[in-house]
C-alpha cells in the first residue's frame, strides 16, 4: 500500500509514535488507516465495542481477553497512540540492533512479548497466574468434550510443572522459565504490512 | 454425446426379428441408456475404490479412475477390435467441465481467494505465459538441434501452440490430487486459483497460435500480435463480466422465489450454465465466467434461499461435479488406448516432460521471490516445491489437443501422444508421489522436541493471540479495499439483491448484540438480577458452556470438596502412573485445544461432505464469547441499578406464584419436580410470563431480528434444567427423561420441523463472514440427523465424538449417564453404559469422564415455562452413586425448593 510523506503527516503525533514503537512511517500510515476503519463513530478513539465488532474475534477463543488487553486499567477508550503501542508488542524483533543504553526496553523485546501474554492469564494483576486463572483460560481454549475434571487435572499438572517455588501459582519469572526453549521472538510476532 | 456410442449398437439391433412379442426398442433408448450405464460403471468403481481405505489413502482417486479407464478401453478394444470411445472435446467442454468449475467457484472460500488474489493472478497470467513460451521455444530449440525425429513436422508456431496447451495447470487434476494432500490453505488456494484463472490465458494463447498456424507463419503481421494481446483482455474481462452479470441476475431472481421454494435450486444451475454457454457463444473465457458467477452470487443466493434449498444446491452440485470428474478421468484412460490417433516420439515426450517440470519450477521460484516482497506470509521453500510439483496437467490439455486441426498442424498425432503421456505422468506419477513428498518435507522441517504441557498450552495461546492481533491490526490482506467494498455491498448491493428479511438480519453483528444486550439487561434488572432472559435462549440453541466465573458457587464447591482432587493427591505420590498421565493429557490437549484460525474450509472433497471440525469449533467459541460479553454487560448493568432490582424482586415473586399455579394444571398428571443444587437461595425461575414473551417477539420484529426464543423454548422443554443452576454455573443438571404425557404436550408436537427452524434462526446472530461456515455446519448436522432430533441440536458434536480417536493408553470416552427410561439418550447410552466403561473410569480417576456439562447449561435458559429440574452428577468418580442418587433425589427435594419459591 503506497504511503506518502504527506499522508503520514495526516496521522496525529506520527513522529513520536514512530520513535516510541519502532514502526516505520508506512506502517503507521497503514495502521492509522485501519484504526479509522475500526473507529465506527469517527471520534478518534476506539471503544471495546469497536473491537468486538470484528467478526473473527468472535470466534477466537481468546478474542475477548485480547480486547481487554487493549484497554488496560479499565479505560473505556484508547486513542491511536495506545493502539499502536499495544500492536508494537508484536513487531518482529530486529536482530543485532543496538539501542542506546539509557533507552527503555523496546516494546517488542522477548520480555515485553512474554509480559503481554502473561497479562492475558493474570486477570487480577497480582503478578501470578493462579489455578483458577489458568483454568479460565484453559476452558476457553479447549473444546467442550474435555470435562472440567480433566481440565482441572491438566491445570494442576501445568502449575506443578512450572511452579518452582511451590506456592501453587505461576509467577512471571516461572512463566518465562517454562517457555525458555520456545522461540518467542518468532511465535509472538506478526509481519506488518508496509 | 450420443454419437460415440450409436454405431456399435445399431449393428446389434438389426438382426433381431421384428415380430417378436417382446419388442426390442434398443435404438430408441440407446443414447441415454449408454450414458447411464457409463455413469453407473464409474460410480460402482468409486464404491469399489473406497471399500479399501488403504488404497485410497495412498493412490489418488484420479489415478485409479485413469487405470480403470485403461482397463475398460483395453477390454473394448479386444472385444470389438477397434477403439470405440473417446473423450469427445465437445462433450467435455459443454457438459463435463461446467459442473466442476461451478462446484469450485461456488464453494471457493472467497475471502481467502481475494486475499491471495494478487498471487493467484500472477501465477495464472505471468506464470502461464512464461510456461507456454519457454516450453514452446525450448522444444523448438531441441527440434532445431536435431535431437528430435525428423518426422515431427512442426515449426516454431506449432511448438508455441503445443506449449500453450500443455502448459496450463488443470483445475480438475489439481483438485483431485490436492484435496487428498492436506497442504496449507494458502498454498491450496494459490495453485487451485491459478488453475482456474489461467483458463483465459490458455484459451487466448491457444486461439492466437492456432490462428497463426492456420494462417501460416508468413502471413502473420506484427499487428496480429497486438491483436492477440488485446484479445487476452477481451476474453478474460469479457468472461468475468458475463459471469458477474449472471451472478447479479441470479441473486436478483432468488430474491423473489419465496413462493416457489421447490425450484429455487434449479435457478442456480440454470443461470450458471447459461453464463457458461453465453461465454462460450461469445468465445470468451467460459471458465472465468462460471468461476466468478459462482463466487459472487453465493453470498446473496445463500441468504435468499431456504435452508433446504441450500442443502439441495450443495448436494446436487457435489454430485454433478463428482460424476463429471469421474467420467473425465475414466475416459482419459479409455482414450489413451486408441493408438490410431497417436504417434510416439521419445525425444519429444521426454523433453516435454523435462521442460514443463523445469520451467514450472523456475517460474515458481522467480514469481515467489517477487511475491514475497509484498506478502505478509512469505511462500517458503517447501511451498515453492509443492507448487512446482503440483502443476498437474489434465483433461483440458487433452481436449484442446484433440481439437487441433490435423490438416494444418502436421504434428498433431505426435502432440496427442505427448499430451496423453504428460497428463498420465503428472496425474499418476506426481499424484502418487506428492503426498509422500509433502510428508517428507514436513517431517524434515519439523523440529522434534516433545513439548511440555506448559509449552503446549502457552504456544497455542500465542497462536490465538497472534490471530486476534492480526485481525485487529487488519493484516490479512487488502483490508482497505475490502472495507470499501463491504461498505458498498452493504449500502447498495445487499439491499438490492437480498430479501428484506435476509438483508436486515445480516446487519452488523454488534448492532444485533447491542440491542440484545440492552434488552437483556433490562429484563435482567427487571427480574431481580437473577433470571436469564429469552435473549440468552438464542444462544442456548448452540452447544456451549458458560465461562467460569470465579466467585460462582459451583467453583467453590469444585475447589473445596471434589472427589477428583482427592484422587489426584493419591496419584501424585505414584510416579510411574504420572508419566502415563502426562501422555494422556498430552493427547487430550492435542485433540481438544482449539486450532488457530483458519479461513479455508475444505469443501472440496468429492467423496463425502463432513461436519467440519473448524466450523464446530467456531460455533462453540463464538457462543462462549457471546455469552461472556453478555454476562459482563449484564453485570455492569446490575451494578448500576442495584436498588431497582431489589425492588422488582418482590413483584417477581408474586408473578412467579401465578405462573406456578398455571403450570400445575398442565395435564401431564404429575406434579412438577423442582430441585436445585445446594439449594442456595430462592432464585426466580419461571418468571417470564407469556406477556413478556410476546413483548419480546414484538421488539424482535421491530428490529428485524428473529430470535430462536420460541423454537429453543420448545426444543428444550424436554430437558429443562433450571435457570438458577445456570446462574451458579452448576454442572449438575441432568436432563429429565420425559414422560409420555410430556411428550404429547401440545407445544412439543412439531419437533420434526425444528432443526431447520432453529438452524436458520441462529444464522441470524452469526457475523456476516461466518454465515457460510455456520450454515454449512448446520446443514451437515442435519444430514447427520437421527431420531432424537433435540439431541442433535444440543449436541452436534456427539455424533463425531463417537468416532473420536481414543488418545493415549486409555480410550477417551465420554461416559454418559443412564437416565431411567430415557428416550432421548438411549442411543448414546447403549454403547457406553457397559460395565467396561465404568471400570475404566475407576481405573483412571484423574482423567475422568463426563457428559459435557454444557448440555445442561445450553438448555438452561429455556426453562422458563416448564420448570422441571434435575440434579446432574458431575463427579464421575461418584458416577454410580449419583446416577441412582440424583434420580432418587428428585422426588425428595422437589417439595423443598417449591416452598422456597
Coordinates of N, CA and C in Angstrom, one line a residue, chain B residues 79-246:
Chain B
X79 N -12.5 -56.6 -27.5 CA -13.8 -57.2 -27.9 C -14.2 -56.8 -29.3
X80 N -14.0 -55.6 -29.6 CA -14.5 -55.1 -30.9 C -13.5 -54.8 -31.9
X81 N -12.2 -55.0 -31.5 CA -11.1 -54.8 -32.4 C -10.9 -53.4 -33.0
X82 N -11.7 -52.5 -32.4 CA -11.4 -51.1 -32.8 C -11.8 -50.2 -31.6
X83 N -11.0 -49.2 -31.4 CA -11.3 -48.3 -30.3 C -12.6 -47.6 -30.5
X84 N -13.5 -47.7 -29.5 CA -14.8 -47.1 -29.7 C -15.0 -45.8 -29.1
X85 N -14.5 -45.6 -27.9 CA -14.9 -44.4 -27.1 C -13.8 -43.5 -27.0
X86 N -14.1 -42.2 -27.0 CA -13.1 -41.2 -26.9 C -13.6 -40.1 -26.0
X87 N -12.7 -39.4 -25.4 CA -13.1 -38.2 -24.6 C -13.4 -37.1 -25.7
X88 N -14.7 -37.0 -26.0 CA -15.0 -36.1 -27.0 C -14.9 -34.6 -26.5
X89 N -14.1 -33.8 -27.2 CA -13.9 -32.4 -26.7 C -15.2 -31.6 -26.5
X90 N -16.2 -31.8 -27.4 CA -17.4 -31.1 -27.3 C -18.2 -31.5 -26.0
X91 N -18.2 -32.8 -25.8 CA -18.8 -33.4 -24.6 C -18.1 -32.8 -23.4
X92 N -16.8 -32.8 -23.5 CA -16.0 -32.4 -22.3 C -16.3 -30.9 -22.0
X93 N -16.3 -30.1 -23.0 CA -16.4 -28.6 -22.8 C -17.9 -28.2 -22.5
X94 N -18.8 -28.9 -23.1 CA -20.2 -28.5 -22.9 C -20.8 -29.1 -21.7
X95 N -20.4 -30.3 -21.3 CA -21.2 -31.0 -20.2 C -20.3 -31.4 -19.0
X96 N -19.1 -31.7 -19.3 CA -18.3 -32.3 -18.1 C -17.6 -31.2 -17.4
X97 N -17.1 -30.2 -18.1 CA -16.3 -29.2 -17.4 C -17.2 -28.2 -16.5
X98 N -18.3 -27.8 -17.0 CA -19.1 -26.8 -16.3 C -19.4 -27.2 -14.8
X99 N -19.9 -28.4 -14.6 CA -20.2 -28.7 -13.2 C -19.0 -28.6 -12.3
X100 N -17.9 -29.0 -12.8 CA -16.7 -29.0 -11.9 C -16.3 -27.6 -11.6
X101 N -16.3 -26.7 -12.6 CA -15.9 -25.3 -12.4 C -17.0 -24.7 -11.5
X102 N -18.2 -25.0 -11.7 CA -19.2 -24.4 -10.9 C -19.0 -24.8 -9.4
X103 N -18.8 -26.0 -9.2 CA -18.6 -26.5 -7.9 C -17.4 -25.8 -7.2
X104 N -16.3 -25.6 -8.0 CA -15.2 -25.0 -7.4 C -15.4 -23.5 -7.2
X105 N -16.1 -22.9 -8.1 CA -16.4 -21.4 -7.9 C -17.3 -21.2 -6.8
X106 N -18.3 -22.0 -6.7 CA -19.4 -21.7 -5.7 C -18.9 -22.0 -4.3
X107 N -18.1 -23.0 -4.2 CA -17.6 -23.3 -2.8 C -16.2 -22.7 -2.6
X108 N -15.8 -21.9 -3.5 CA -14.5 -21.2 -3.3 C -14.5 -20.4 -2.0
X109 N -13.6 -20.5 -1.1 CA -13.6 -19.6 0.0 C -13.2 -18.2 -0.5
X110 N -14.2 -17.4 -0.7 CA -14.0 -16.2 -1.4 C -13.0 -15.2 -0.7
X111 N -13.1 -15.2 0.6 CA -12.2 -14.4 1.4 C -10.7 -14.7 1.1
X112 N -10.5 -16.0 1.2 CA -9.1 -16.5 1.0 C -8.7 -16.2 -0.4
X113 N -9.6 -16.4 -1.3 CA -9.3 -16.2 -2.7 C -8.9 -14.8 -3.0
X114 N -9.7 -13.8 -2.4 CA -9.4 -12.4 -2.7 C -8.2 -12.0 -1.9
X115 N -8.0 -12.6 -0.8 CA -6.7 -12.3 0.0 C -5.5 -12.6 -0.8
X116 N -5.6 -13.7 -1.6 CA -4.4 -14.1 -2.3 C -4.6 -13.8 -3.8
X117 N -5.4 -12.9 -4.1 CA -5.8 -12.6 -5.5 C -4.5 -12.2 -6.3
X118 N -3.7 -11.4 -5.7 CA -2.5 -10.9 -6.4 C -1.6 -12.1 -6.8
X119 N -1.4 -13.0 -5.9 CA -0.5 -14.1 -6.1 C -1.2 -15.0 -7.2
X120 N -2.5 -15.2 -7.0 CA -3.2 -16.1 -8.0 C -3.1 -15.5 -9.4
X121 N -3.3 -14.2 -9.5 CA -3.3 -13.6 -10.8 C -1.9 -13.7 -11.4
X122 N -0.9 -13.5 -10.6 CA 0.4 -13.5 -11.1 C 0.8 -14.9 -11.7
X123 N 0.5 -15.9 -10.9 CA 0.8 -17.3 -11.4 C -0.1 -17.6 -12.6
X124 N -1.3 -17.2 -12.6 CA -2.3 -17.5 -13.6 C -1.9 -16.9 -14.9
X125 N -1.5 -15.6 -14.9 CA -1.2 -14.9 -16.1 C 0.3 -15.0 -16.5
X126 N 1.1 -14.4 -15.6 CA 2.5 -14.4 -16.0 C 3.1 -15.8 -16.0
X127 N 2.7 -16.6 -15.0 CA 3.2 -18.0 -14.9 C 2.9 -18.8 -16.2
X128 N 1.6 -18.7 -16.6 CA 1.2 -19.5 -17.7 C 1.8 -19.0 -19.0
X129 N 1.9 -17.7 -19.2 CA 2.6 -17.2 -20.3 C 4.1 -17.6 -20.4
X130 N 4.7 -17.5 -19.2 CA 6.1 -17.9 -19.1 C 6.2 -19.4 -19.5
X131 N 5.4 -20.2 -18.9 CA 5.5 -21.7 -19.2 C 5.3 -22.0 -20.7
X132 N 4.3 -21.3 -21.3 CA 4.0 -21.6 -22.7 C 5.1 -21.2 -23.6
X133 N 5.6 -20.0 -23.3 CA 6.7 -19.6 -24.3 C 8.0 -20.3 -24.0
X134 N 8.4 -20.5 -22.8 CA 9.6 -21.2 -22.6 C 9.5 -22.7 -23.1
X135 N 8.4 -23.3 -22.8 CA 8.3 -24.7 -23.3 C 8.3 -24.7 -24.8
X136 N 7.5 -23.8 -25.4 CA 7.5 -23.8 -26.9 C 8.8 -23.5 -27.5
X137 N 9.5 -22.5 -27.0 CA 10.8 -22.2 -27.6 C 11.9 -23.3 -27.3
X138 N 11.8 -23.8 -26.2 CA 12.8 -24.8 -25.8 C 12.6 -26.1 -26.7
X139 N 11.4 -26.5 -26.9 CA 11.1 -27.6 -27.8 C 11.5 -27.3 -29.2
X140 N 11.3 -26.1 -29.6 CA 11.7 -25.7 -31.0 C 13.2 -25.8 -31.1
X141 N 13.9 -25.3 -30.0 CA 15.4 -25.4 -30.0 C 15.8 -26.9 -30.1
X142 N 15.2 -27.8 -29.4 CA 15.5 -29.2 -29.5 C 15.3 -29.7 -30.9
X143 N 14.2 -29.3 -31.5 CA 14.0 -29.7 -32.9 C 15.0 -29.2 -33.8
X144 N 15.5 -27.9 -33.6 CA 16.5 -27.3 -34.4 C 17.8 -28.0 -34.3
X145 N 18.1 -28.4 -33.0 CA 19.4 -29.1 -32.8 C 19.4 -30.5 -33.3
X146 N 18.2 -31.0 -33.8 CA 18.2 -32.3 -34.4 C 18.1 -33.5 -33.5
X147 N 17.8 -33.2 -32.3 CA 17.6 -34.3 -31.3 C 16.3 -35.0 -31.6
X148 N 15.4 -34.3 -32.2 CA 14.0 -34.9 -32.4 C 14.0 -35.5 -33.7
X149 N 13.1 -36.5 -33.8 CA 12.9 -37.2 -35.1 C 12.5 -36.2 -36.2
X150 N 12.9 -36.4 -37.4 CA 12.6 -35.5 -38.5 C 11.1 -35.6 -38.8
X151 N 10.5 -36.7 -38.4 CA 9.1 -36.9 -38.8 C 8.2 -35.9 -38.1
X152 N 8.7 -35.4 -37.0 CA 7.9 -34.4 -36.3 C 7.9 -33.1 -37.1
X153 N 6.9 -32.9 -37.8 CA 6.9 -31.8 -38.8 C 6.2 -30.6 -38.1
X154 N 7.1 -29.8 -37.5 CA 6.5 -28.7 -36.8 C 7.4 -27.5 -36.8
X155 N 6.9 -26.3 -36.9 CA 7.7 -25.1 -36.9 C 7.6 -24.5 -35.5
X156 N 8.1 -23.3 -35.4 CA 8.1 -22.5 -34.2 C 6.7 -22.3 -33.7
X157 N 5.8 -21.9 -34.6 CA 4.4 -21.7 -34.2 C 3.7 -22.9 -33.7
X158 N 4.0 -24.1 -34.3 CA 3.4 -25.3 -33.9 C 3.8 -25.6 -32.4
X159 N 5.1 -25.4 -32.2 CA 5.6 -25.7 -30.8 C 5.0 -24.7 -29.8
X160 N 4.9 -23.5 -30.2 CA 4.3 -22.5 -29.3 C 2.8 -22.9 -29.0
X161 N 2.2 -23.3 -30.1 CA 0.8 -23.7 -29.9 C 0.7 -24.9 -28.9
X162 N 1.6 -25.9 -29.1 CA 1.7 -27.0 -28.2 C 2.1 -26.6 -26.8
X163 N 3.0 -25.7 -26.7 CA 3.4 -25.2 -25.4 C 2.2 -24.5 -24.7
X164 N 1.4 -23.8 -25.5 CA 0.3 -23.1 -24.8 C -0.7 -24.1 -24.2
X165 N -0.9 -25.2 -25.0 CA -2.0 -26.1 -24.4 C -1.4 -27.0 -23.4
X166 N -0.1 -27.3 -23.4 CA 0.4 -28.2 -22.4 C 0.8 -27.5 -21.1
X167 N 0.9 -26.2 -21.2 CA 1.5 -25.5 -20.0 C 0.5 -25.2 -18.9
X168 N -0.8 -25.3 -19.3 CA -1.8 -24.8 -18.3 C -2.1 -25.8 -17.2
X169 N -2.0 -25.4 -16.0 CA -2.3 -26.3 -14.9 C -3.8 -26.5 -14.9
X170 N -4.2 -27.8 -14.7 CA -5.6 -28.2 -14.9 C -6.4 -28.2 -13.6
X171 N -7.5 -27.5 -13.6 CA -8.2 -27.5 -12.3 C -8.7 -28.8 -11.8
X172 N -9.2 -29.6 -12.8 CA -9.7 -30.9 -12.4 C -8.6 -31.8 -11.7
X173 N -7.5 -31.8 -12.4 CA -6.4 -32.7 -11.9 C -5.9 -32.1 -10.5
X174 N -5.7 -30.8 -10.5 CA -5.2 -30.3 -9.2 C -6.2 -30.5 -8.1
X175 N -7.5 -30.3 -8.4 CA -8.4 -30.5 -7.3 C -8.4 -32.0 -6.8
X176 N -8.4 -32.9 -7.8 CA -8.5 -34.3 -7.5 C -7.3 -34.7 -6.6
X177 N -6.1 -34.2 -6.9 CA -5.0 -34.6 -6.1 C -4.8 -33.8 -4.8
X178 N -5.0 -32.5 -4.9 CA -4.8 -31.6 -3.8 C -5.8 -31.9 -2.6
X179 N -7.0 -32.3 -3.0 CA -7.9 -32.4 -1.9 C -7.5 -33.6 -1.0
X180 N -6.7 -34.4 -1.5 CA -6.3 -35.6 -0.7 C -4.9 -35.3 0.0
X181 N -4.2 -34.4 -0.6 CA -2.9 -34.0 0.1 C -3.3 -32.8 1.0
X182 N -3.1 -32.9 2.2 CA -3.5 -31.7 3.0 C -2.4 -30.7 3.2
X183 N -2.3 -29.9 2.2 CA -1.4 -28.8 2.3 C -2.1 -27.6 2.9
X184 N -1.3 -26.6 3.2 CA -2.0 -25.5 3.9 C -2.9 -24.7 3.0
X185 N -3.8 -24.0 3.6 CA -4.8 -23.3 2.9 C -4.3 -22.3 1.8
X186 N -3.3 -21.6 2.1 CA -2.9 -20.6 1.2 C -2.3 -21.2 -0.1
X187 N -1.5 -22.3 0.2 CA -0.9 -23.0 -0.9 C -2.0 -23.6 -1.8
X188 N -3.0 -24.1 -1.2 CA -4.0 -24.8 -2.0 C -4.7 -23.7 -2.8
X189 N -5.1 -22.6 -2.2 CA -5.9 -21.6 -3.0 C -5.0 -21.0 -4.1
X190 N -3.7 -20.9 -3.9 CA -2.9 -20.3 -4.9 C -2.9 -21.2 -6.2
X191 N -2.5 -22.5 -5.9 CA -2.4 -23.4 -7.0 C -3.8 -23.6 -7.7
X192 N -4.8 -23.8 -6.9 CA -6.1 -24.0 -7.4 C -6.7 -22.8 -8.1
X193 N -6.5 -21.7 -7.5 CA -7.0 -20.4 -8.1 C -6.2 -20.2 -9.4
X194 N -5.0 -20.5 -9.4 CA -4.2 -20.4 -10.7 C -4.8 -21.3 -11.7
X195 N -5.1 -22.5 -11.4 CA -5.6 -23.4 -12.4 C -6.9 -23.0 -13.0
X196 N -7.7 -22.3 -12.2 CA -9.0 -21.8 -12.7 C -8.8 -20.6 -13.6
X197 N -8.0 -19.6 -13.1 CA -7.9 -18.4 -13.8 C -7.0 -18.4 -15.0
X198 N -6.1 -19.4 -15.1 CA -5.3 -19.5 -16.2 C -6.0 -19.9 -17.5
X199 N -7.3 -20.2 -17.3 CA -8.1 -20.6 -18.5 C -8.1 -19.5 -19.5
X200 N -8.2 -18.3 -19.1 CA -8.3 -17.2 -20.0 C -7.0 -17.1 -20.8
X201 N -5.9 -17.2 -20.1 CA -4.6 -17.2 -20.8 C -4.5 -18.3 -21.8
X202 N -4.8 -19.5 -21.3 CA -4.6 -20.7 -22.2 C -5.5 -20.5 -23.4
X203 N -6.8 -20.2 -23.2 CA -7.7 -20.1 -24.3 C -7.1 -19.1 -25.3
X204 N -6.7 -17.9 -24.8 CA -6.2 -16.9 -25.8 C -5.0 -17.3 -26.5
X205 N -4.0 -17.8 -25.8 CA -2.8 -18.3 -26.4 C -3.1 -19.4 -27.4
X206 N -3.9 -20.3 -27.0 CA -4.3 -21.4 -27.9 C -4.9 -20.9 -29.2
X207 N -5.9 -20.0 -29.0 CA -6.6 -19.5 -30.2 C -5.6 -18.6 -31.1
X208 N -4.8 -17.8 -30.4 CA -3.9 -17.0 -31.2 C -3.0 -17.8 -32.0
X209 N -2.3 -18.7 -31.3 CA -1.3 -19.5 -32.0 C -2.0 -20.4 -33.1
X210 N -3.1 -20.9 -32.7 CA -3.8 -21.8 -33.7 C -4.1 -21.0 -34.9
X211 N -4.6 -19.8 -34.8 CA -4.9 -19.0 -36.0 C -3.6 -18.6 -36.7
X212 N -2.5 -18.4 -36.0 CA -1.2 -18.2 -36.6 C -0.8 -19.4 -37.5
X213 N -1.0 -20.5 -36.9 CA -0.6 -21.7 -37.6 C -1.4 -21.9 -38.8
X214 N -2.7 -21.7 -38.7 CA -3.6 -21.9 -39.8 C -3.4 -20.9 -40.9
X215 N -3.0 -19.6 -40.5 CA -2.7 -18.6 -41.5 C -1.4 -18.9 -42.2
X216 N -0.5 -19.6 -41.5 CA 0.8 -19.8 -42.0 C 1.7 -18.7 -41.4
X217 N 2.9 -19.0 -41.0 CA 3.7 -18.1 -40.3 C 4.0 -16.8 -41.1
X218 N 4.1 -17.0 -42.4 CA 4.5 -15.9 -43.3 C 3.4 -14.8 -43.3
X219 N 2.2 -15.2 -43.2 CA 1.1 -14.2 -43.3 C 0.8 -13.5 -42.0
X220 N 1.6 -13.8 -40.9 CA 1.3 -13.1 -39.7 C 2.0 -11.8 -39.7
X221 N 1.2 -10.7 -39.5 CA 1.7 -9.4 -39.4 C 1.9 -8.9 -38.0
X222 N 2.8 -8.0 -37.8 CA 3.0 -7.5 -36.4 C 1.7 -7.1 -35.7
X223 N 0.8 -6.6 -36.5 CA -0.4 -6.1 -35.9 C -1.2 -7.3 -35.3
X224 N -1.0 -8.5 -35.8 CA -1.7 -9.6 -35.2 C -1.2 -9.9 -33.8
X225 N 0.0 -9.7 -33.5 CA 0.5 -9.9 -32.2 C -0.3 -9.0 -31.2
X226 N -0.4 -7.7 -31.6 CA -1.1 -6.8 -30.7 C -2.6 -7.2 -30.6
X227 N -3.1 -7.7 -31.7 CA -4.5 -8.3 -31.6 C -4.6 -9.4 -30.6
X228 N -3.5 -10.2 -30.6 CA -3.5 -11.3 -29.7 C -3.5 -10.8 -28.2
X229 N -2.7 -9.8 -28.0 CA -2.6 -9.3 -26.6 C -4.0 -8.6 -26.3
X230 N -4.5 -7.9 -27.2 CA -5.8 -7.3 -27.0 C -6.9 -8.3 -26.7
X231 N -6.8 -9.4 -27.4 CA -7.9 -10.4 -27.2 C -7.8 -11.1 -25.9
X232 N -6.5 -11.1 -25.3 CA -6.4 -11.6 -23.9 C -7.3 -10.8 -23.0
X233 N -7.2 -9.5 -23.1 CA -8.1 -8.7 -22.2 C -9.6 -8.8 -22.5
X234 N -9.9 -8.9 -23.8 CA -11.3 -9.1 -24.2 C -11.8 -10.4 -23.6
X235 N -11.0 -11.5 -23.8 CA -11.5 -12.8 -23.3 C -11.6 -12.8 -21.8
X236 N -10.6 -12.4 -21.1 CA -10.7 -12.5 -19.7 C -11.7 -11.5 -19.1
X237 N -11.6 -10.3 -19.4 CA -12.5 -9.3 -18.8 C -13.9 -9.6 -19.3
X238 N -14.1 -10.0 -20.6 CA -15.4 -10.3 -21.1 C -16.0 -11.5 -20.3
X239 N -15.2 -12.5 -20.1 CA -15.7 -13.7 -19.4 C -16.1 -13.3 -18.0
X240 N -15.3 -12.5 -17.3 CA -15.6 -12.1 -16.0 C -16.9 -11.3 -16.0
X241 N -17.1 -10.4 -16.9 CA -18.3 -9.6 -16.9 C -19.5 -10.4 -17.2
X242 N -19.4 -11.4 -18.1 CA -20.5 -12.3 -18.3 C -20.9 -13.0 -17.0
X243 N -19.9 -13.5 -16.3 CA -20.1 -14.2 -15.0 C -20.8 -13.2 -14.0
X244 N -20.3 -12.0 -13.9 CA -20.8 -11.1 -12.9 C -22.3 -10.8 -13.3
X245 N -22.5 -10.6 -14.6 CA -23.9 -10.3 -15.0 C -24.9 -11.4 -14.6
X246 N -24.5 -12.6 -14.8 CA -25.4 -13.7 -14.5 C -25.5 -13.9 -13.0

